[in-house]
Tab-separated table of C-alpha atoms in Angstrom:
chain	number	residue	atom	x	y	z
A	12	MET	CA	17.412	18.841	13.665
A	13	LYS	CA	13.632	18.644	13.596
A	14	VAL	CA	12.577	15.182	14.667
A	15	LEU	CA	9.085	13.890	13.988
A	16	VAL	CA	7.760	10.836	15.764
A	17	ILE	CA	5.108	9.203	13.584
A	18	VAL	CA	2.716	7.085	15.609
A	19	PRO	CA	0.443	5.000	13.390
A	20	ALA	CA	-2.677	3.984	15.290
A	21	PHE	CA	-5.685	1.928	14.316
A	22	ASN	CA	-8.245	1.542	17.092
A	23	GLU	CA	-5.669	2.118	19.838
A	24	GLU	CA	-7.895	4.157	22.154
A	25	LYS	CA	-6.656	2.195	25.157
A	26	ASN	CA	-2.948	2.411	24.334
A	27	ILE	CA	-2.433	5.740	22.626
A	28	SER	CA	-2.428	7.893	25.782
A	29	GLY	CA	0.262	5.727	27.334
A	30	VAL	CA	2.331	5.878	24.148
A	31	ILE	CA	2.175	9.676	23.964
A	32	ALA	CA	2.940	10.031	27.662
A	33	ASP	CA	5.933	7.711	27.209
A	34	LEU	CA	7.208	9.829	24.296
A	35	ARG	CA	6.674	13.092	26.183
A	36	THR	CA	8.585	11.803	29.181
A	37	ASN	CA	11.394	9.848	27.574
A	38	PHE	CA	11.839	11.628	24.267
A	39	PRO	CA	10.641	15.211	24.662
A	40	ALA	CA	12.882	16.407	21.798
A	41	GLY	CA	10.616	14.963	19.113
A	42	ASP	CA	7.354	16.371	17.793
A	43	VAL	CA	4.668	13.716	17.863
A	44	LEU	CA	2.277	13.081	14.988
A	45	VAL	CA	-0.451	10.507	15.426
A	46	VAL	CA	-1.672	9.013	12.154
A	47	ASP	CA	-5.182	7.799	12.835
A	48	ASP	CA	-5.669	5.092	10.241
A	49	GLY	CA	-9.459	5.291	10.013
A	50	SER	CA	-10.107	4.199	13.601
A	51	CYS	CA	-13.713	3.875	14.674
A	52	ASP	CA	-12.993	4.339	18.398
A	53	GLY	CA	-11.730	7.357	20.318
A	54	THR	CA	-8.101	7.124	19.168
A	55	ALA	CA	-8.038	10.598	17.598
A	56	ALA	CA	-9.810	12.231	20.547
A	57	ALA	CA	-7.446	10.590	23.038
A	58	ALA	CA	-4.448	11.897	21.095
A	59	LYS	CA	-5.920	15.384	20.695
A	60	ALA	CA	-6.441	15.528	24.457
A	61	PHE	CA	-2.628	15.691	24.697
A	62	GLY	CA	-2.520	18.506	22.166
A	63	VAL	CA	-0.835	16.212	19.668
A	64	PRO	CA	-1.594	16.844	15.979
A	65	VAL	CA	-3.599	14.002	14.482
A	66	LEU	CA	-3.429	13.147	10.795
A	67	LYS	CA	-6.782	11.525	10.311
A	68	LEU	CA	-7.159	9.234	7.328
A	69	SER	CA	-10.700	9.010	6.015
A	70	TYR	CA	-10.612	5.230	5.950
A	71	ASN	CA	-8.278	2.435	6.894
A	72	LEU	CA	-5.268	2.315	4.570
A	73	GLY	CA	-3.242	-0.216	6.519
A	74	ILE	CA	0.101	0.364	8.186
A	75	GLY	CA	1.895	1.073	4.891
A	76	GLY	CA	-0.522	3.802	3.874
A	77	ALA	CA	-0.434	5.332	7.346
A	78	ILE	CA	3.368	5.461	7.451
A	79	GLN	CA	3.517	6.931	3.971
A	80	ALA	CA	1.047	9.636	5.009
A	81	GLY	CA	3.215	10.447	8.034
A	82	LEU	CA	6.368	10.563	5.911
A	83	SER	CA	4.709	12.836	3.337
A	84	TYR	CA	3.776	15.139	6.200
A	85	ALA	CA	7.358	15.029	7.522
A	86	LEU	CA	8.721	15.901	4.084
A	87	ARG	CA	6.358	18.809	3.653
A	88	GLU	CA	6.927	20.243	7.105
A	89	GLY	CA	10.677	19.985	6.728
A	90	TYR	CA	11.262	17.274	9.295
A	91	GLY	CA	14.237	14.983	9.264
A	92	PRO	CA	14.675	12.407	10.615
A	93	ALA	CA	11.280	10.804	11.185
A	94	ILE	CA	10.754	8.008	13.671
A	95	GLN	CA	8.162	5.283	13.260
A	96	PHE	CA	6.842	4.368	16.688
A	97	ASP	CA	3.949	1.958	17.089
A	98	GLY	CA	0.717	3.150	18.667
A	99	ASP	CA	0.133	-0.090	20.544
A	100	GLY	CA	2.683	0.452	23.297
A	101	GLN	CA	5.217	-2.177	22.206
A	102	HIS	CA	7.980	0.320	21.589
A	103	ARG	CA	9.840	2.132	24.339
A	104	ALA	CA	10.603	5.822	23.924
A	105	GLU	CA	13.709	5.471	26.085
A	106	GLU	CA	15.310	3.417	23.291
A	107	ILE	CA	15.025	6.256	20.775
A	108	PRO	CA	18.215	8.133	21.717
A	109	LYS	CA	20.265	4.971	21.109
A	110	MET	CA	18.742	4.609	17.644
A	111	LEU	CA	19.141	8.325	16.980
A	112	ALA	CA	22.837	8.033	17.771
A	113	ALA	CA	23.150	5.330	15.116
A	114	TYR	CA	21.329	7.618	12.686
A	115	GLN	CA	23.727	10.453	13.418
A	116	ASN	CA	26.667	8.156	12.831
A	117	GLY	CA	25.487	7.951	9.254
A	118	ALA	CA	22.536	5.731	8.386
A	119	ASP	CA	19.534	6.501	6.231
A	120	LEU	CA	17.410	3.833	7.838
A	121	VAL	CA	17.797	2.624	11.396
A	122	ILE	CA	15.906	-0.468	12.496
A	123	GLY	CA	15.253	-1.149	16.139
A	124	THR	CA	15.681	-4.868	16.440
A	125	ARG	CA	14.489	-7.166	19.187
A	126	PHE	CA	16.919	-9.977	18.670
A	127	LEU	CA	20.464	-8.683	18.220
A	128	HIS	CA	21.390	-9.700	21.738
A	129	GLU	CA	18.920	-12.295	22.864
A	130	GLY	CA	16.822	-9.954	24.929
A	131	ASP	CA	13.758	-10.517	26.975
A	132	TYR	CA	11.409	-10.592	24.010
A	133	ALA	CA	9.345	-13.766	24.173
A	134	SER	CA	7.984	-15.118	20.906
A	135	SER	CA	6.170	-18.250	19.807
A	136	LEU	CA	8.093	-21.000	18.013
A	137	GLN	CA	6.103	-20.423	14.831
A	138	ARG	CA	7.026	-16.768	14.789
A	139	THR	CA	10.634	-17.452	15.537
A	140	ILE	CA	10.829	-19.831	12.571
A	141	GLY	CA	9.006	-17.384	10.284
A	142	ARG	CA	11.261	-14.565	11.357
A	143	LYS	CA	14.417	-16.635	10.829
A	144	ILE	CA	13.295	-17.642	7.331
A	145	LEU	CA	12.543	-14.047	6.374
A	146	SER	CA	15.723	-12.790	7.939
A	147	PHE	CA	17.719	-15.431	6.039
A	148	ILE	CA	16.092	-14.632	2.684
A	149	VAL	CA	16.471	-10.891	3.080
A	150	SER	CA	20.044	-11.137	4.324
A	151	VAL	CA	21.068	-13.346	1.396
A	152	LEU	CA	19.321	-11.141	-1.155
A	153	ILE	CA	20.748	-7.843	-0.015
A	154	GLY	CA	24.070	-9.241	1.148
A	155	LYS	CA	23.784	-7.711	4.582
A	156	LYS	CA	22.670	-9.289	7.805
A	157	ILE	CA	19.260	-8.033	8.920
A	158	THR	CA	18.157	-9.795	12.092
A	159	ASP	CA	14.709	-8.333	12.606
A	160	CYS	CA	13.301	-7.316	9.254
A	161	THR	CA	9.703	-7.080	10.475
A	162	SER	CA	10.371	-4.582	13.248
A	163	GLY	CA	8.262	-1.439	12.916
A	164	PHE	CA	10.531	0.619	15.165
A	165	ARG	CA	12.501	2.673	12.648
A	166	ILE	CA	14.224	5.947	11.985
A	167	TYR	CA	14.019	7.378	8.487
A	168	GLY	CA	16.676	9.864	7.456
A	169	LYS	CA	15.943	12.567	4.923
A	170	LYS	CA	16.799	10.328	1.951
A	171	ALA	CA	14.510	7.602	3.263
A	172	ILE	CA	11.710	10.107	3.881
A	173	GLU	CA	11.976	11.302	0.295
A	174	LEU	CA	12.050	7.772	-1.083
A	175	PHE	CA	9.227	6.348	0.993
A	176	SER	CA	6.864	9.306	0.764
A	177	GLU	CA	7.041	8.735	-2.985
A	178	TYR	CA	6.503	4.986	-2.794
A	179	TYR	CA	5.924	2.844	0.253
A	180	PRO	CA	4.775	-0.763	0.025
A	181	GLU	CA	1.301	-1.699	1.258
A	182	ASP	CA	0.174	-4.752	3.142
A	183	TYR	CA	2.941	-5.913	5.559
A	184	PRO	CA	5.397	-3.340	4.227
A	185	GLU	CA	8.355	-3.665	6.629
A	186	VAL	CA	10.322	-6.325	4.760
A	187	GLU	CA	9.683	-4.824	1.339
A	188	ALA	CA	10.812	-1.435	2.584
A	189	ILE	CA	14.204	-2.934	3.459
A	190	ILE	CA	14.592	-4.341	-0.061
A	191	LEU	CA	13.577	-1.018	-1.571
A	192	ALA	CA	16.018	0.864	0.645
A	193	HIS	CA	18.770	-1.543	-0.417
A	194	LYS	CA	17.943	-1.059	-4.113
A	195	LYS	CA	18.091	2.691	-3.691
A	196	ARG	CA	21.444	2.350	-1.913
A	197	LEU	CA	20.303	3.715	1.429
A	198	SER	CA	22.538	2.726	4.294
A	199	MET	CA	20.860	0.646	6.971
A	200	LYS	CA	21.785	-0.055	10.553
A	201	GLU	CA	20.251	-2.260	13.167
A	202	VAL	CA	20.201	-1.250	16.792
A	203	SER	CA	19.270	-3.614	19.564
A	204	VAL	CA	16.259	-2.426	21.546
A	205	ARG	CA	14.021	-3.860	24.208
A	206	MET	CA	10.313	-4.038	23.478
A	207	ARG	CA	7.286	-4.632	25.625
A	208	PRO	CA	4.948	-7.515	25.096
A	209	ARG	CA	1.651	-6.362	23.642
A	210	SER	CA	-0.832	-4.973	26.115
A	211	GLY	CA	-4.314	-4.208	24.800
A	212	GLY	CA	-5.372	-4.863	21.225
A	213	ARG	CA	-4.427	-7.703	18.914
A	214	SER	CA	-1.479	-8.179	16.637
A	215	SER	CA	-2.259	-7.701	12.969
A	216	ILE	CA	-0.854	-11.181	12.313
A	217	ASN	CA	-2.603	-14.261	13.691
A	218	THR	CA	-2.071	-17.928	12.970
A	219	PRO	CA	-4.230	-18.362	9.845
A	220	ARG	CA	-2.707	-15.281	8.322
A	221	ALA	CA	0.850	-16.358	8.965
A	222	ALA	CA	1.066	-18.497	5.833
A	223	TYR	CA	-0.422	-15.767	3.684
A	224	TYR	CA	1.978	-13.331	5.292
A	225	MET	CA	5.026	-15.434	4.478
A	226	ILE	CA	3.986	-16.081	0.881
A	227	LYS	CA	3.027	-12.473	0.251
A	228	VAL	CA	6.207	-11.093	1.747
A	229	ILE	CA	8.507	-13.522	-0.053
A	230	LEU	CA	6.748	-12.795	-3.349
A	231	ALA	CA	6.973	-9.067	-2.721
A	232	VAL	CA	10.651	-9.354	-1.884
A	233	LEU	CA	11.416	-11.261	-5.084
A	234	ILE	CA	9.365	-8.865	-7.220
A	235	GLY	CA	11.056	-5.982	-5.462
A	236	LEU	CA	14.418	-7.287	-6.618
A	237	LEU	CA	13.193	-7.445	-10.221
A	238	ARG	CA	12.185	-3.792	-10.129
A	239	GLY	CA	14.667	-1.262	-11.364
B	14	MET	CA	-26.510	-16.022	-46.922
B	15	ASP	CA	-28.717	-17.721	-44.348
B	16	VAL	CA	-30.710	-16.381	-41.417
B	17	ILE	CA	-28.132	-17.130	-38.769
B	18	GLN	CA	-25.486	-15.152	-40.621
B	19	ILE	CA	-27.779	-12.132	-40.958
B	20	ILE	CA	-28.553	-12.298	-37.252
B	21	ALA	CA	-24.858	-12.594	-36.409
B	22	MET	CA	-23.973	-9.610	-38.596
B	23	ALA	CA	-26.789	-7.481	-37.157
B	24	PHE	CA	-25.790	-8.472	-33.624
B	25	SER	CA	-22.084	-7.717	-33.988
B	26	GLY	CA	-22.831	-4.515	-35.881
B	27	THR	CA	-25.137	-3.386	-33.088
B	28	ILE	CA	-22.503	-4.084	-30.449
B	29	PHE	CA	-20.000	-2.025	-32.411
B	30	LEU	CA	-22.444	0.892	-32.699
B	31	VAL	CA	-23.381	0.707	-29.025
B	32	ILE	CA	-19.712	0.924	-28.045
B	33	ILE	CA	-19.153	3.908	-30.353
B	34	GLU	CA	-22.223	5.593	-28.871
B	35	LEU	CA	-21.050	4.947	-25.302
B	36	ILE	CA	-17.708	6.551	-26.124
B	37	ARG	CA	-19.417	9.469	-27.840
B	38	ARG	CA	-21.522	10.163	-24.754
B	39	ASN	CA	-18.474	9.865	-22.499
B	40	TYR	CA	-19.905	6.838	-20.707
B	41	LEU	CA	-16.858	4.873	-21.703
B	42	LYS	CA	-13.366	6.303	-21.753
B	43	GLU	CA	-11.415	5.736	-24.950
B	44	ARG	CA	-8.553	4.017	-23.195
B	45	TYR	CA	-10.882	1.450	-21.637
B	46	SER	CA	-12.909	1.008	-24.798
B	47	LEU	CA	-10.126	-0.088	-27.159
B	48	ILE	CA	-10.351	-3.680	-26.057
B	49	TRP	CA	-14.144	-3.708	-26.591
B	50	LEU	CA	-13.837	-2.104	-30.008
B	51	ALA	CA	-11.284	-4.697	-31.026
B	52	ALA	CA	-13.552	-7.503	-29.816
B	53	SER	CA	-16.579	-6.191	-31.683
B	54	ILE	CA	-14.573	-5.788	-34.874
B	55	VAL	CA	-13.381	-9.385	-34.570
B	56	LEU	CA	-17.006	-10.465	-34.104
B	57	MET	CA	-18.050	-8.569	-37.236
B	58	VAL	CA	-15.253	-10.104	-39.279
B	59	PHE	CA	-16.295	-13.588	-38.184
B	60	SER	CA	-19.961	-12.989	-38.975
B	61	VAL	CA	-19.194	-11.659	-42.463
B	62	TRP	CA	-16.438	-14.099	-43.360
B	63	ARG	CA	-17.742	-17.383	-42.067
B	64	ASN	CA	-15.022	-19.499	-43.576
B	65	LEU	CA	-12.416	-17.715	-41.479
B	66	LEU	CA	-13.436	-19.834	-38.522
B	67	HIS	CA	-12.934	-23.040	-40.507
B	68	LEU	CA	-9.647	-21.739	-41.844
B	69	ILE	CA	-8.327	-21.025	-38.358
B	70	ALA	CA	-9.612	-24.354	-37.116
B	71	ARG	CA	-7.742	-26.151	-39.880
B	72	ILE	CA	-4.534	-24.230	-39.239
B	73	LEU	CA	-4.699	-24.879	-35.498
B	74	GLY	CA	-5.738	-28.467	-36.031
B	75	VAL	CA	-9.020	-27.973	-34.183
B	76	TYR	CA	-11.450	-30.778	-35.049
B	77	TYR	CA	-14.659	-28.897	-34.263
B	78	PRO	CA	-14.468	-25.343	-35.736
B	79	PRO	CA	-17.015	-23.611	-33.421
B	80	SER	CA	-14.754	-24.399	-30.468
B	81	VAL	CA	-12.296	-21.894	-31.963
B	82	LEU	CA	-14.914	-19.314	-30.985
B	83	PHE	CA	-14.800	-20.489	-27.375
B	84	LEU	CA	-11.031	-20.349	-27.442
B	85	LEU	CA	-11.087	-16.763	-28.728
B	86	ALA	CA	-13.795	-15.753	-26.246
B	87	LEU	CA	-11.822	-17.231	-23.371
B	88	GLY	CA	-8.662	-15.491	-24.491
B	89	PHE	CA	-10.537	-12.222	-24.778
B	90	LEU	CA	-12.012	-12.586	-21.271
B	91	ILE	CA	-8.618	-13.303	-19.742
B	92	VAL	CA	-7.095	-10.227	-21.384
B	93	LEU	CA	-10.083	-8.155	-20.281
B	94	LEU	CA	-9.857	-9.320	-16.666
B	95	LEU	CA	-6.139	-8.649	-16.584
B	96	HIS	CA	-6.824	-5.200	-17.981
B	97	PHE	CA	-9.406	-4.583	-15.238
B	98	SER	CA	-7.065	-5.818	-12.520
B	99	SER	CA	-4.382	-3.415	-13.630
B	100	ILE	CA	-6.874	-0.545	-13.737
B	101	ILE	CA	-8.113	-1.419	-10.243
B	102	SER	CA	-4.539	-1.479	-8.962
B	103	SER	CA	-3.769	1.932	-10.333
B	104	LEU	CA	-7.081	3.332	-9.070
B	105	SER	CA	-6.550	1.985	-5.557
B	106	ASP	CA	-3.074	3.493	-5.581
B	107	LYS	CA	-4.411	6.891	-6.590
B	108	ASN	CA	-7.180	6.533	-4.039
B	109	ARG	CA	-4.675	5.908	-1.261
B	110	ARG	CA	-2.638	8.946	-2.262
B	111	LEU	CA	-5.794	11.072	-2.212
B	112	ALA	CA	-6.782	9.845	1.252
B	113	GLN	CA	-3.298	10.703	2.530
B	114	GLU	CA	-3.352	14.075	0.850
B	115	ILE	CA	-6.767	14.910	2.327
B	116	GLY	CA	-5.579	13.866	5.781
B	117	ILE	CA	-2.513	16.111	5.520
B	118	LEU	CA	-4.563	19.030	4.201
B	119	LYS	CA	-7.170	18.670	6.955
B	120	LEU	CA	-4.429	18.691	9.564
B	121	ARG	CA	-2.735	21.742	8.081
B	122	LEU	CA	-6.068	23.526	7.705
B	123	SER	CA	-7.069	22.964	11.313
B	124	ALA	CA	-3.616	24.120	12.488
B	125	LEU	CA	-3.961	27.238	10.355
B	126	GLU	CA	-7.450	27.948	11.629
B	127	GLU	CA	-6.340	27.573	15.210
B	128	ARG	CA	-3.416	29.899	14.689
B	129	THR	CA	-5.306	32.638	12.867
B	130	GLY	CA	-8.698	32.207	14.524
B	131	LEU	CA	-10.382	32.581	11.169
B	132	PRO	CA	-14.165	32.966	11.274
B	133	ALA	CA	-14.466	29.919	9.043
B	134	SER	CA	-13.474	27.664	11.892
B	135	LYS	CA	-15.829	29.378	14.356
B	136	LYS	CA	-18.772	29.006	12.035
B	137	GLN	CA	-17.956	25.361	11.524
B	138	LYS	CA	-17.761	24.768	15.248
B	139	LYS	CA	-21.163	26.372	15.779
B	140	ARG	CA	-22.730	24.268	13.082
B	141	ALA	CA	-21.208	21.114	14.519
């Protein structure tokens, strides 16, 4: 089993070294690929200093484009499964084996979720409400309970790699990807993981964008259902 | 036939010829030019057959016939903009795939150069 850990990073100069060190220590079995999504700081150089291959995108494609690039690379280099692991230090490498076990028990897409057993993940009220609404909509639509549909901590099995390297949603893609996976009859599993609060850098979603986010995602989810 | 009709016919005929010429010189791709050709033909028809406008106005129950022109122009612009939006979407999609492909190729190339120590990489390093 060749495991690729895809680390999407956009201007994560401060965090990327810590993320790679974490992966090297706590999940040495996986090959690491940093996808530098058009950063204008030293993200790529910091990753190369570890001897990690860096897939440098010429300009910023957004998280969806970066993940798709990583998955295309995984497909071409014969990797399977591929793990999506954020470059900002929120995800913990020590949680990977737990998720990998779920993958090996037969799942095409494993989602590392923060909320299955009320963990230590603190979140604002606004986010909690937004997350519950999304989770409710998605769960009703696909007829399967998904607690944390915006989590970016995921394992893609070979089927999912093939599907998503062909088409992966742009612009807040996590929720749409779940719908797509459901339509294509991929099996999904959620695994409870602990995450760190964000250290350096800013989240891609701030208050003014939250409304746009919700509308865009709900629209995308509904359109996704209409697609064949 | 009065002056305004001659001007209208000359104008719409010129537009039609300009579009044909643009396509001939490859400045305009056929698939993007169809909508313009259709529009210029409609213009020509209206300038030759002036009563058509009044006929349509009567059928649609439009009190002031020239406003049918505005209606048609508006409809045309909406279709055109929609057409552009769909072209932009498909272009941005292709663009994204290209950027990903280039990134993957660059990575594989640099890995290959490192492994084989090809002179190409050495030269590049010196230049940089």
